[in-house]
CSV table of C-alpha atoms and ligand atoms in Angstrom, one decimal:
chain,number,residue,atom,x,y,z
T,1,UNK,CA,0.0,0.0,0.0
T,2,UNK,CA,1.4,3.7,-1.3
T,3,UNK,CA,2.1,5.7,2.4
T,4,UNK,CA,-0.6,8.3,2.6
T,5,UNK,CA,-0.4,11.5,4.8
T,6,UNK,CA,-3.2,12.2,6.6
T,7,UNK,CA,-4.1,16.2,7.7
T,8,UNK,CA,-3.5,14.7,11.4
T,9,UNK,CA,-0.1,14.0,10.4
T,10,UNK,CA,0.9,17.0,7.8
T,11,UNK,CA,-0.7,19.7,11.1
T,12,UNK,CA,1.6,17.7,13.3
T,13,UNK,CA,4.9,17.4,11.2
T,14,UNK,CA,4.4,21.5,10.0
T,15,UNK,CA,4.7,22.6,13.9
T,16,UNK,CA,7.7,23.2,13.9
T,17,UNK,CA,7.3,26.1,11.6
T,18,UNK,CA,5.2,27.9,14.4
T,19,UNK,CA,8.2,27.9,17.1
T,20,UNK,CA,6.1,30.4,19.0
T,21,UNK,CA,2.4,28.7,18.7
T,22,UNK,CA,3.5,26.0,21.5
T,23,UNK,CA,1.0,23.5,19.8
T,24,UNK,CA,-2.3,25.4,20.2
T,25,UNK,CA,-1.8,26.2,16.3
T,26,UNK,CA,-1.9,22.8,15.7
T,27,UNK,CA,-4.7,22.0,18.2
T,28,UNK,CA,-7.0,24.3,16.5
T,29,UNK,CA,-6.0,23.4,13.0
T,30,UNK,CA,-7.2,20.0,14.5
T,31,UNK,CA,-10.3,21.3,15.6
T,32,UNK,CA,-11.2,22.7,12.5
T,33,UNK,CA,-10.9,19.3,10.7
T,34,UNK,CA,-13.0,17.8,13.2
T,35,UNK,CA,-15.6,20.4,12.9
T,36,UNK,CA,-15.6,20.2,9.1
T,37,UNK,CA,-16.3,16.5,9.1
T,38,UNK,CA,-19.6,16.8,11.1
T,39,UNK,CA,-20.7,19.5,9.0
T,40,UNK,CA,-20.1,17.2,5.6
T,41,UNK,CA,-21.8,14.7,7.2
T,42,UNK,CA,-24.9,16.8,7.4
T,43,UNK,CA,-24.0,18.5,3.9
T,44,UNK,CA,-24.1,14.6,2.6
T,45,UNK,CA,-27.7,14.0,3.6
T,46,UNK,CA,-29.0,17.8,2.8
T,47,UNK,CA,-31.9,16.2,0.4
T,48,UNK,CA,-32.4,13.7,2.8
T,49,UNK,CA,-33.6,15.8,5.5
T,50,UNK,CA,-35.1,18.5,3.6
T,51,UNK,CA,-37.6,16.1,1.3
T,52,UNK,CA,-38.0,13.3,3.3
T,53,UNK,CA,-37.1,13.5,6.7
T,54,UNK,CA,-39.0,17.2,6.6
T,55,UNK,CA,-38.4,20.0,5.9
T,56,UNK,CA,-36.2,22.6,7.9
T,57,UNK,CA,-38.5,24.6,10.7
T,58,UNK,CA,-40.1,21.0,11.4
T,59,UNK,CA,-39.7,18.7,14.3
T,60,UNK,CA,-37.4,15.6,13.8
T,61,UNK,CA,-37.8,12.2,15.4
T,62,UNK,CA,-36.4,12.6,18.4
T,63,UNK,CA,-38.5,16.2,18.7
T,64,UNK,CA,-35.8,18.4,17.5
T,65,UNK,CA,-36.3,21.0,15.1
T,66,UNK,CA,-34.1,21.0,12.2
T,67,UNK,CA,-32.2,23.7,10.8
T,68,UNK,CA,-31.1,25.4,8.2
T,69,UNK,CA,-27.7,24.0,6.8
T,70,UNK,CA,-26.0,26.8,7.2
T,71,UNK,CA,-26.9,28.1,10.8
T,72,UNK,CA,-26.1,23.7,12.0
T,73,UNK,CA,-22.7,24.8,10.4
T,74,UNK,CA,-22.2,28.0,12.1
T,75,UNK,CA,-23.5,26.1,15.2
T,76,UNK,CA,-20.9,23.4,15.0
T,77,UNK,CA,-18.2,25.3,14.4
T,78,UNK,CA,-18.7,27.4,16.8
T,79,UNK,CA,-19.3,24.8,19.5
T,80,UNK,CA,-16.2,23.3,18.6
T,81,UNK,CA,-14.3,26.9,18.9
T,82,UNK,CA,-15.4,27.1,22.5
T,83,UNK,CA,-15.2,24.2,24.0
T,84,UNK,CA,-12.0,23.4,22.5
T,85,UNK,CA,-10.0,26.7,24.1
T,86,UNK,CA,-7.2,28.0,21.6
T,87,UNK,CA,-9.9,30.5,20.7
T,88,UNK,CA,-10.9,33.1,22.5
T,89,UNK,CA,-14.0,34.3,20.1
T,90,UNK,CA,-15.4,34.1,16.7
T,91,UNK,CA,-17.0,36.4,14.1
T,92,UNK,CA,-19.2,34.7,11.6
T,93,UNK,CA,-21.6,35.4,8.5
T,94,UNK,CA,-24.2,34.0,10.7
T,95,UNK,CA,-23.7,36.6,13.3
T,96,UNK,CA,-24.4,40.2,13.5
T,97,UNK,CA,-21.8,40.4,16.2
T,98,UNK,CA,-18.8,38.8,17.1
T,99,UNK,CA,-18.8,36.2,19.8
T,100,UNK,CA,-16.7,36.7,22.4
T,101,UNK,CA,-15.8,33.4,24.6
T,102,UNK,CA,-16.9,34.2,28.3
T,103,UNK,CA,-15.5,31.0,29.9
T,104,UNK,CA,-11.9,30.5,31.8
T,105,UNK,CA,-10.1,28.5,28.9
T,106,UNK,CA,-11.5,30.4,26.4
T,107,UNK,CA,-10.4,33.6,27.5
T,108,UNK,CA,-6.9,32.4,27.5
T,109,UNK,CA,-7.0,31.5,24.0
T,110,UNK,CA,-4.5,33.2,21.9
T,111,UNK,CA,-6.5,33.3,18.5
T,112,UNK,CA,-9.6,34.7,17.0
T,113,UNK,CA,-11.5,33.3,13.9
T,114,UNK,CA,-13.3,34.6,11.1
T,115,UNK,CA,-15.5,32.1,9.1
T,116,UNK,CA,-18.0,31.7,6.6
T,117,UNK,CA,-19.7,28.2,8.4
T,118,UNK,CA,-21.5,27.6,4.7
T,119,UNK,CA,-20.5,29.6,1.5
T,120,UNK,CA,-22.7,29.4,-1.2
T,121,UNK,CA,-26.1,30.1,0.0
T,122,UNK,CA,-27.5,30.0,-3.3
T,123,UNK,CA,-26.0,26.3,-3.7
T,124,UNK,CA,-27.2,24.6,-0.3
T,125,UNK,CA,-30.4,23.1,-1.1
T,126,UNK,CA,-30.1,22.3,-4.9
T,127,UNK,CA,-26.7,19.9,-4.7
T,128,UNK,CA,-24.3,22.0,-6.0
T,129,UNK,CA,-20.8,22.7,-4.4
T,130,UNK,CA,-20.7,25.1,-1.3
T,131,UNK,CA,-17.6,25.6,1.3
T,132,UNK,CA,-17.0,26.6,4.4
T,133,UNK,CA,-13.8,29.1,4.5
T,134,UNK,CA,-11.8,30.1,7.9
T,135,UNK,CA,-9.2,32.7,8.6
T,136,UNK,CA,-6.9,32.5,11.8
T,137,UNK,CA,-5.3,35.5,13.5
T,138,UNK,CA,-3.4,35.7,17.1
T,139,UNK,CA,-5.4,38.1,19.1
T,140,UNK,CA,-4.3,41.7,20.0
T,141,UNK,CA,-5.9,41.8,22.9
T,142,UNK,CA,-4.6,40.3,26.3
T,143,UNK,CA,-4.7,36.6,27.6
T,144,UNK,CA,-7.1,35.9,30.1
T,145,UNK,CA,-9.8,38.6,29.1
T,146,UNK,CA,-12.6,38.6,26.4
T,147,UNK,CA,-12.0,39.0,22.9
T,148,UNK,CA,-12.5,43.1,21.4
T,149,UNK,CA,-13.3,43.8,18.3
T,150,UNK,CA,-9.3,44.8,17.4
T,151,UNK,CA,-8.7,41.5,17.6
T,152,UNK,CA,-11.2,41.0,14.3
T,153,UNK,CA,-10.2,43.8,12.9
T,154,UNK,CA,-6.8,43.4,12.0
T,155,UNK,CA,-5.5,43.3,8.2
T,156,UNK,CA,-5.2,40.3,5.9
T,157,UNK,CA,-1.4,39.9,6.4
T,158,UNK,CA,-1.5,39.4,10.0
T,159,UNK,CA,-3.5,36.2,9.3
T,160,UNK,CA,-1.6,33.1,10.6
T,161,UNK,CA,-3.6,30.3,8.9
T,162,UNK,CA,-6.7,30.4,6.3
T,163,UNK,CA,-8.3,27.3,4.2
T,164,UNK,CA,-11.3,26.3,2.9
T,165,UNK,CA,-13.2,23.6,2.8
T,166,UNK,CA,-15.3,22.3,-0.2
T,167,UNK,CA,-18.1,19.9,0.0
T,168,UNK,CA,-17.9,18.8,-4.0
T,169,UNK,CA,-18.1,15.2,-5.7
T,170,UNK,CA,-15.4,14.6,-3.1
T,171,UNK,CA,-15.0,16.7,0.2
T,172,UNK,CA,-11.6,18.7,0.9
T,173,UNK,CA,-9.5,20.5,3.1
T,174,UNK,CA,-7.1,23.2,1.5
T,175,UNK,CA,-4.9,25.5,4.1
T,176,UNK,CA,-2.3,27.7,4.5
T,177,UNK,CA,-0.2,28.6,7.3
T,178,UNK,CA,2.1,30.9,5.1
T,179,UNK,CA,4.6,28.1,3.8
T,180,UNK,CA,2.9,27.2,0.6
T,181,UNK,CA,-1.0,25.8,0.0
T,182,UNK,CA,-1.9,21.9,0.7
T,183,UNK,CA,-4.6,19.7,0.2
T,184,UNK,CA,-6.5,17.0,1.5
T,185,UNK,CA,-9.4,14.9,0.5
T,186,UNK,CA,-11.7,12.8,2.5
T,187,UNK,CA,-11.8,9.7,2.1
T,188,UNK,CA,-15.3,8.6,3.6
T,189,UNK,CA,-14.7,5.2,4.3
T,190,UNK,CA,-12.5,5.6,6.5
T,191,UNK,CA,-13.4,8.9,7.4
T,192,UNK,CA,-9.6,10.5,6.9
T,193,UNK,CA,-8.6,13.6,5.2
T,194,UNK,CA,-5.4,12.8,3.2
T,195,UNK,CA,-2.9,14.6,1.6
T,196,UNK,CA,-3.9,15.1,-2.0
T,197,UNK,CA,-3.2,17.8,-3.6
T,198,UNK,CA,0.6,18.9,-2.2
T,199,UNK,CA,1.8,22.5,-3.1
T,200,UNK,CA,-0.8,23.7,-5.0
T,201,UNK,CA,-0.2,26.1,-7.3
T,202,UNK,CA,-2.0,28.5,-9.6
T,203,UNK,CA,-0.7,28.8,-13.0
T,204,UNK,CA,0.0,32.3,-14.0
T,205,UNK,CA,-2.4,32.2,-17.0
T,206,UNK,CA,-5.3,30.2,-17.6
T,207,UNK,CA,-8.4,30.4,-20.5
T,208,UNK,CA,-11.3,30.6,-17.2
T,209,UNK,CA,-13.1,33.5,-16.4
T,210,UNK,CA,-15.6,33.4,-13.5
T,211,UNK,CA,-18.5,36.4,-12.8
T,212,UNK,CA,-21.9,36.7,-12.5
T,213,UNK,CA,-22.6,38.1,-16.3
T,214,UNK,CA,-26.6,38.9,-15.1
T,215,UNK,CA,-24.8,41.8,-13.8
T,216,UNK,CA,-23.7,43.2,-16.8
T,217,UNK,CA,-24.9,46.4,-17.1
T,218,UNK,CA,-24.2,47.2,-13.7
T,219,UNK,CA,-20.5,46.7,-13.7
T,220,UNK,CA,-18.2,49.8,-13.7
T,221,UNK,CA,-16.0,50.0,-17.4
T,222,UNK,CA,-13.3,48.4,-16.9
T,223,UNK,CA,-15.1,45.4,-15.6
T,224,UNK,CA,-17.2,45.6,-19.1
T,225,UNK,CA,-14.3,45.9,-21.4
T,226,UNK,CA,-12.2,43.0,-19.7
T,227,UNK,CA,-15.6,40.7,-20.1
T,228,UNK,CA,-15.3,41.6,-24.2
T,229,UNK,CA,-11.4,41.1,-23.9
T,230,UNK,CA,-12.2,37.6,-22.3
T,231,UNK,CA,-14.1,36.8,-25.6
T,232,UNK,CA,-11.9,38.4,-28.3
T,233,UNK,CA,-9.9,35.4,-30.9
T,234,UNK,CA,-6.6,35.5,-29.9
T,235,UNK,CA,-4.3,32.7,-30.3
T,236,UNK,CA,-1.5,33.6,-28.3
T,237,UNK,CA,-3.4,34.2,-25.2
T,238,UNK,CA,-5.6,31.1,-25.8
T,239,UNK,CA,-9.1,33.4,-26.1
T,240,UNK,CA,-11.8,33.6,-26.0
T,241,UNK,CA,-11.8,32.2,-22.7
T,242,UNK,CA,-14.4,29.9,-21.5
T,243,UNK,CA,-16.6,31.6,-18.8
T,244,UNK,CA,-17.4,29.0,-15.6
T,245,UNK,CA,-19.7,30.2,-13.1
T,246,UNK,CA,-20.8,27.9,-10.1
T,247,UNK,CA,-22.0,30.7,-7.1
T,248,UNK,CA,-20.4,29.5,-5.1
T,249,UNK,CA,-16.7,31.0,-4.2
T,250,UNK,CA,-14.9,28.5,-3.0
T,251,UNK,CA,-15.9,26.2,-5.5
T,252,UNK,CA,-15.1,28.6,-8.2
T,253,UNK,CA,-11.6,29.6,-7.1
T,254,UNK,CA,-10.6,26.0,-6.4
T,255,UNK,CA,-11.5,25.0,-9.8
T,256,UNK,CA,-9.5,27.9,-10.9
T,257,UNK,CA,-6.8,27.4,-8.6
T,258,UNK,CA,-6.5,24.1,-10.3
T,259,UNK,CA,-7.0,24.9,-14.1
T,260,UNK,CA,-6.2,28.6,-14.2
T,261,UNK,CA,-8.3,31.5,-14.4
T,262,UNK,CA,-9.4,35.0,-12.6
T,263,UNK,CA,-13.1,35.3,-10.5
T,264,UNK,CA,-14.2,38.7,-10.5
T,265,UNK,CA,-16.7,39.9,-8.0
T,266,UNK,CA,-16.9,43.9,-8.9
T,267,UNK,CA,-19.2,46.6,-7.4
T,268,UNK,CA,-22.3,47.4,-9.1
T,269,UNK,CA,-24.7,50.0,-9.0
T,270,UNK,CA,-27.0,48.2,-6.7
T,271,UNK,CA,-23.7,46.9,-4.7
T,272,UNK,CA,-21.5,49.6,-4.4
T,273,UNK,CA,-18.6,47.9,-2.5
T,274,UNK,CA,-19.1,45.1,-4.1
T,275,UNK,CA,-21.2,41.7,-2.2
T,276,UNK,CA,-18.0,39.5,-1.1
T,277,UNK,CA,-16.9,40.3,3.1
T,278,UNK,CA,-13.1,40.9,3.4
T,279,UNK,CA,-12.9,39.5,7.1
T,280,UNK,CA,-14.3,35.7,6.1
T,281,UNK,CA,-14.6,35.2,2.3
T,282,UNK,CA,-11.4,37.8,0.6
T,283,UNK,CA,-8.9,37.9,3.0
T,284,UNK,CA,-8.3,34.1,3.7
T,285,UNK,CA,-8.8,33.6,-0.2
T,286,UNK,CA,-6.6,35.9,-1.1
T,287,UNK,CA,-3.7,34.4,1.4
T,288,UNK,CA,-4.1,31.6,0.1
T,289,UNK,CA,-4.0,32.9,-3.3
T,290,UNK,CA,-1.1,34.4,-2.5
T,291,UNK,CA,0.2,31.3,-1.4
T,292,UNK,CA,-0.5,29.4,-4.5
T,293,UNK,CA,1.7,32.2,-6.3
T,294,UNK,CA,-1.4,34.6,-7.4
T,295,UNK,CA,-2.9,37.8,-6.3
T,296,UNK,CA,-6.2,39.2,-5.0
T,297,UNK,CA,-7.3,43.1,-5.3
T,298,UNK,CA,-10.3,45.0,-5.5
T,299,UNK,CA,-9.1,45.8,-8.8
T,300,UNK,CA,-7.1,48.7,-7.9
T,301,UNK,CA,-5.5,47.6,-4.7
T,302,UNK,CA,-4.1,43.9,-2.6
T,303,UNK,CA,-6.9,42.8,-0.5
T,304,UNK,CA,-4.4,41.6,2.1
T,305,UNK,CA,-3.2,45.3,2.6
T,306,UNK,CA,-6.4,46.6,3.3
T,307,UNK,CA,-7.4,47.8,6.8
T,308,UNK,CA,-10.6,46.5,8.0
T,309,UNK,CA,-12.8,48.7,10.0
T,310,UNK,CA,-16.5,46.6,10.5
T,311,UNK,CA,-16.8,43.1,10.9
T,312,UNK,CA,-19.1,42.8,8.3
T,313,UNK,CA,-17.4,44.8,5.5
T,314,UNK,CA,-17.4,44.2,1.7
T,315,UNK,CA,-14.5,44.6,-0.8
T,316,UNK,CA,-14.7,43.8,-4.8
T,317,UNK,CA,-12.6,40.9,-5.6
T,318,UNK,CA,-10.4,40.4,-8.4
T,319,UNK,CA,-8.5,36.7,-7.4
T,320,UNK,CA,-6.7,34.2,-9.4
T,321,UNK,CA,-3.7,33.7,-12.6
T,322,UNK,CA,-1.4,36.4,-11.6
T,323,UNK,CA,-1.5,37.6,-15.5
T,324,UNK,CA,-5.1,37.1,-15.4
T,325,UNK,CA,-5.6,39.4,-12.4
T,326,UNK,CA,-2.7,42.1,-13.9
T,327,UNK,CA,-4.8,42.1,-17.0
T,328,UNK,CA,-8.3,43.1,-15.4
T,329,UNK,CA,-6.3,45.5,-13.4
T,330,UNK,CA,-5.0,47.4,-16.4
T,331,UNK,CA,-8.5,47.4,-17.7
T,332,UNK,CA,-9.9,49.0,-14.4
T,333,UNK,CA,-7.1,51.9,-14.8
T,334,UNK,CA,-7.5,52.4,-18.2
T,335,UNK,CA,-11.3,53.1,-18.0
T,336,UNK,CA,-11.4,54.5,-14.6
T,337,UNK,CA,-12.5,57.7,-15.2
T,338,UNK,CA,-15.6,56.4,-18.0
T,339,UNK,CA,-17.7,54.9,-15.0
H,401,AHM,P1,-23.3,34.0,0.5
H,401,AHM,O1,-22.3,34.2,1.6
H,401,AHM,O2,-24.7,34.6,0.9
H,401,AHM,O3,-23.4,32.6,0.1
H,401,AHM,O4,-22.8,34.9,-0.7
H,401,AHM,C1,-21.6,34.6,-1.2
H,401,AHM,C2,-21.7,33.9,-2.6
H,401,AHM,C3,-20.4,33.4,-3.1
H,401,AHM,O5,-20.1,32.1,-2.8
H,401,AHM,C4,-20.7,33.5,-4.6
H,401,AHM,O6,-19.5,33.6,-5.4
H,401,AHM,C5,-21.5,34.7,-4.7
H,401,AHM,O7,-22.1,34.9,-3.5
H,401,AHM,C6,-22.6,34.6,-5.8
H,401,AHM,O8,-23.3,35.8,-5.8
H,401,AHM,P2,-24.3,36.1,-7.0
H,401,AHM,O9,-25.4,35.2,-6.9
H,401,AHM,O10,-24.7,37.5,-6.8
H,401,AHM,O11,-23.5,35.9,-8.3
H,402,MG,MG1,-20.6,33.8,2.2
């Protein structure tokens, strides 16, 4: 039998490179794995318990009322977070507010997360891929008291760990702790993430272009003449490119990731900072992007460098093929002024 890595093992061997995490790193990386498998276990029977089982609102079996997919998500994670104790409190899509751990171990934890518990809202209940994405950042604030807001608010490159994970035709895990991007799929029989996918990498160009199109008309210029560049005949650059879009992020940057190509969530008229949140969806994409040796802006500027000030706030995205990106970037200067 060919030796397979398991996350378990890969989180344990990569401590070293966190001389200063003294193993809570690990622990929560841990954590997070655990927490993914219960919610893919639910994501695995969504149809089950929607059409047959009943629908969400109504009582199970054993009198307990089910819920939406994406608020058991939020629920598990979150349960996991605090009774785990390396974090010390969570902000989520779910939640208005961040939640701040009000226990003894908790307050000593020396990390905060941000999370999107289900990505893809649109996705959930009609079998199509959604994903859960995470971003880890050592808390600002003291050890031993609550969690402040500061400790949420900090910018992208303070993050110390971000991934993803994607509940597709397969399930996976893909992370970053700053030294390169890795994944892992589960294998369900045995109920294992193992390490698939090692150093991921995007290539610098690709032929896939991923937006919401519908939009059209509401997209600022540059956005507009990118979309025709995209589907101009040109041999050398391999167009027109082939537009792929799932609605669901994580699913459409992994497939880029893999294949090549640039996702482009712009403002529009109706969403004038765009609909994407920098704390849980751009910033730990983006790292990772980063990580995979392509960039993220809001087409003028790095997400990473941006300085949050609400929990909740949105950013345009431009993410993927570092050529890809540069390109759309040139066509957002060039027509800046014709919006
Ligand atoms: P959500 O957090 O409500 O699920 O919204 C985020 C999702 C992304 O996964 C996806 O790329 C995008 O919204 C799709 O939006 P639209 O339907 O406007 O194209
Ligand atoms: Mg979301």
């Amino acid at each position: 039998m060919q030796k397979v890595t398991t996350l378990g093992e890969f989180i344990v061997q990569k401590q070293e490179d966190f001389p200063f995490a003294k193993g809570d790193l690990t622990s929560l990386l841990s954590t997070i794995r655990l927490a993914s498998k219960v919610v893919n276990r639910e994501v695995n029977k969504a149809g089950l318990v929607d059409d047959i089982l009943g629908s969400s609102g109504d009582e199970n079996i054993q009198g307990e009322v089910q819920q939406k997919l994406d608020i058991y998500a939020d629920q598990v994670f979150i349960h996991a977070m605090m009774t785990r104790g390396e974090v010390c409190g969570v902000g989520s899509e779910e939640n208005d507010e961040f939640i701040a751990f009000d226990n003894p171990i908790s307050r000593n934890g020396r990390y905060v997360i941000l999370m999107d518990p289900l990505d893809g809202s649109s996705n959930i209940d009609v079998n199509v891929s959604i994903g859960t994405i995470f971003s880890i950042y050592r808390r600002v604030s003291p050890v031993g008291h609550k969690a402040v807001l500061e400790d949420f608010l900090q910018p992208g490159t303070s993050q110390i760990a971000a991934g993803y994970v994607i509940y597709g035709s397969s399930t996976m895990l893909v992370y970053t702790t700053g030294n390169g991007v890795n994944g892992f799929t589960l294998d369900p029989s045995i109920g294992t993430y193992c390490l698939s996918h090692p150093n991921m990498r995007f290539p610098d160009y690709g032929n896939i272009y991923s937006i919401n199109e519908g939009n059209y008309i509401k997209f600022p210029e540059g956005v507009k003449q990118y979309i025709k560049y995209c589907q101009i005949r040109d041999e050398e650059t391999n167009r027109p490119y082939t537009s792929r879009y799932i609605g669901s992020l994580v699913a459409d940057f992994h497939r880029n990731m893999i294949k090549g190509g640039i996702y482009i969530y712009p403002t529009t008229e109706s969403a004038p900072n765009g609909k994407l949140r920098l704390l849980y969806e751009n910033n730990p994409l983006a790292f990772i992007a980063e990580q995979a040796g392509a960039i993220a802006t809001d087409g003028y500027q790095r997400i990473l460098d941006i300085k949050p000030t609400e929990l909740h706030q949105r950013t345009p995205l431009f993410i993927g093929s570092k050529k890809m990106v540069e390109k759309a970037m040139e066509f957002m200067r060039d027509f800046k002024d014709f919006n």
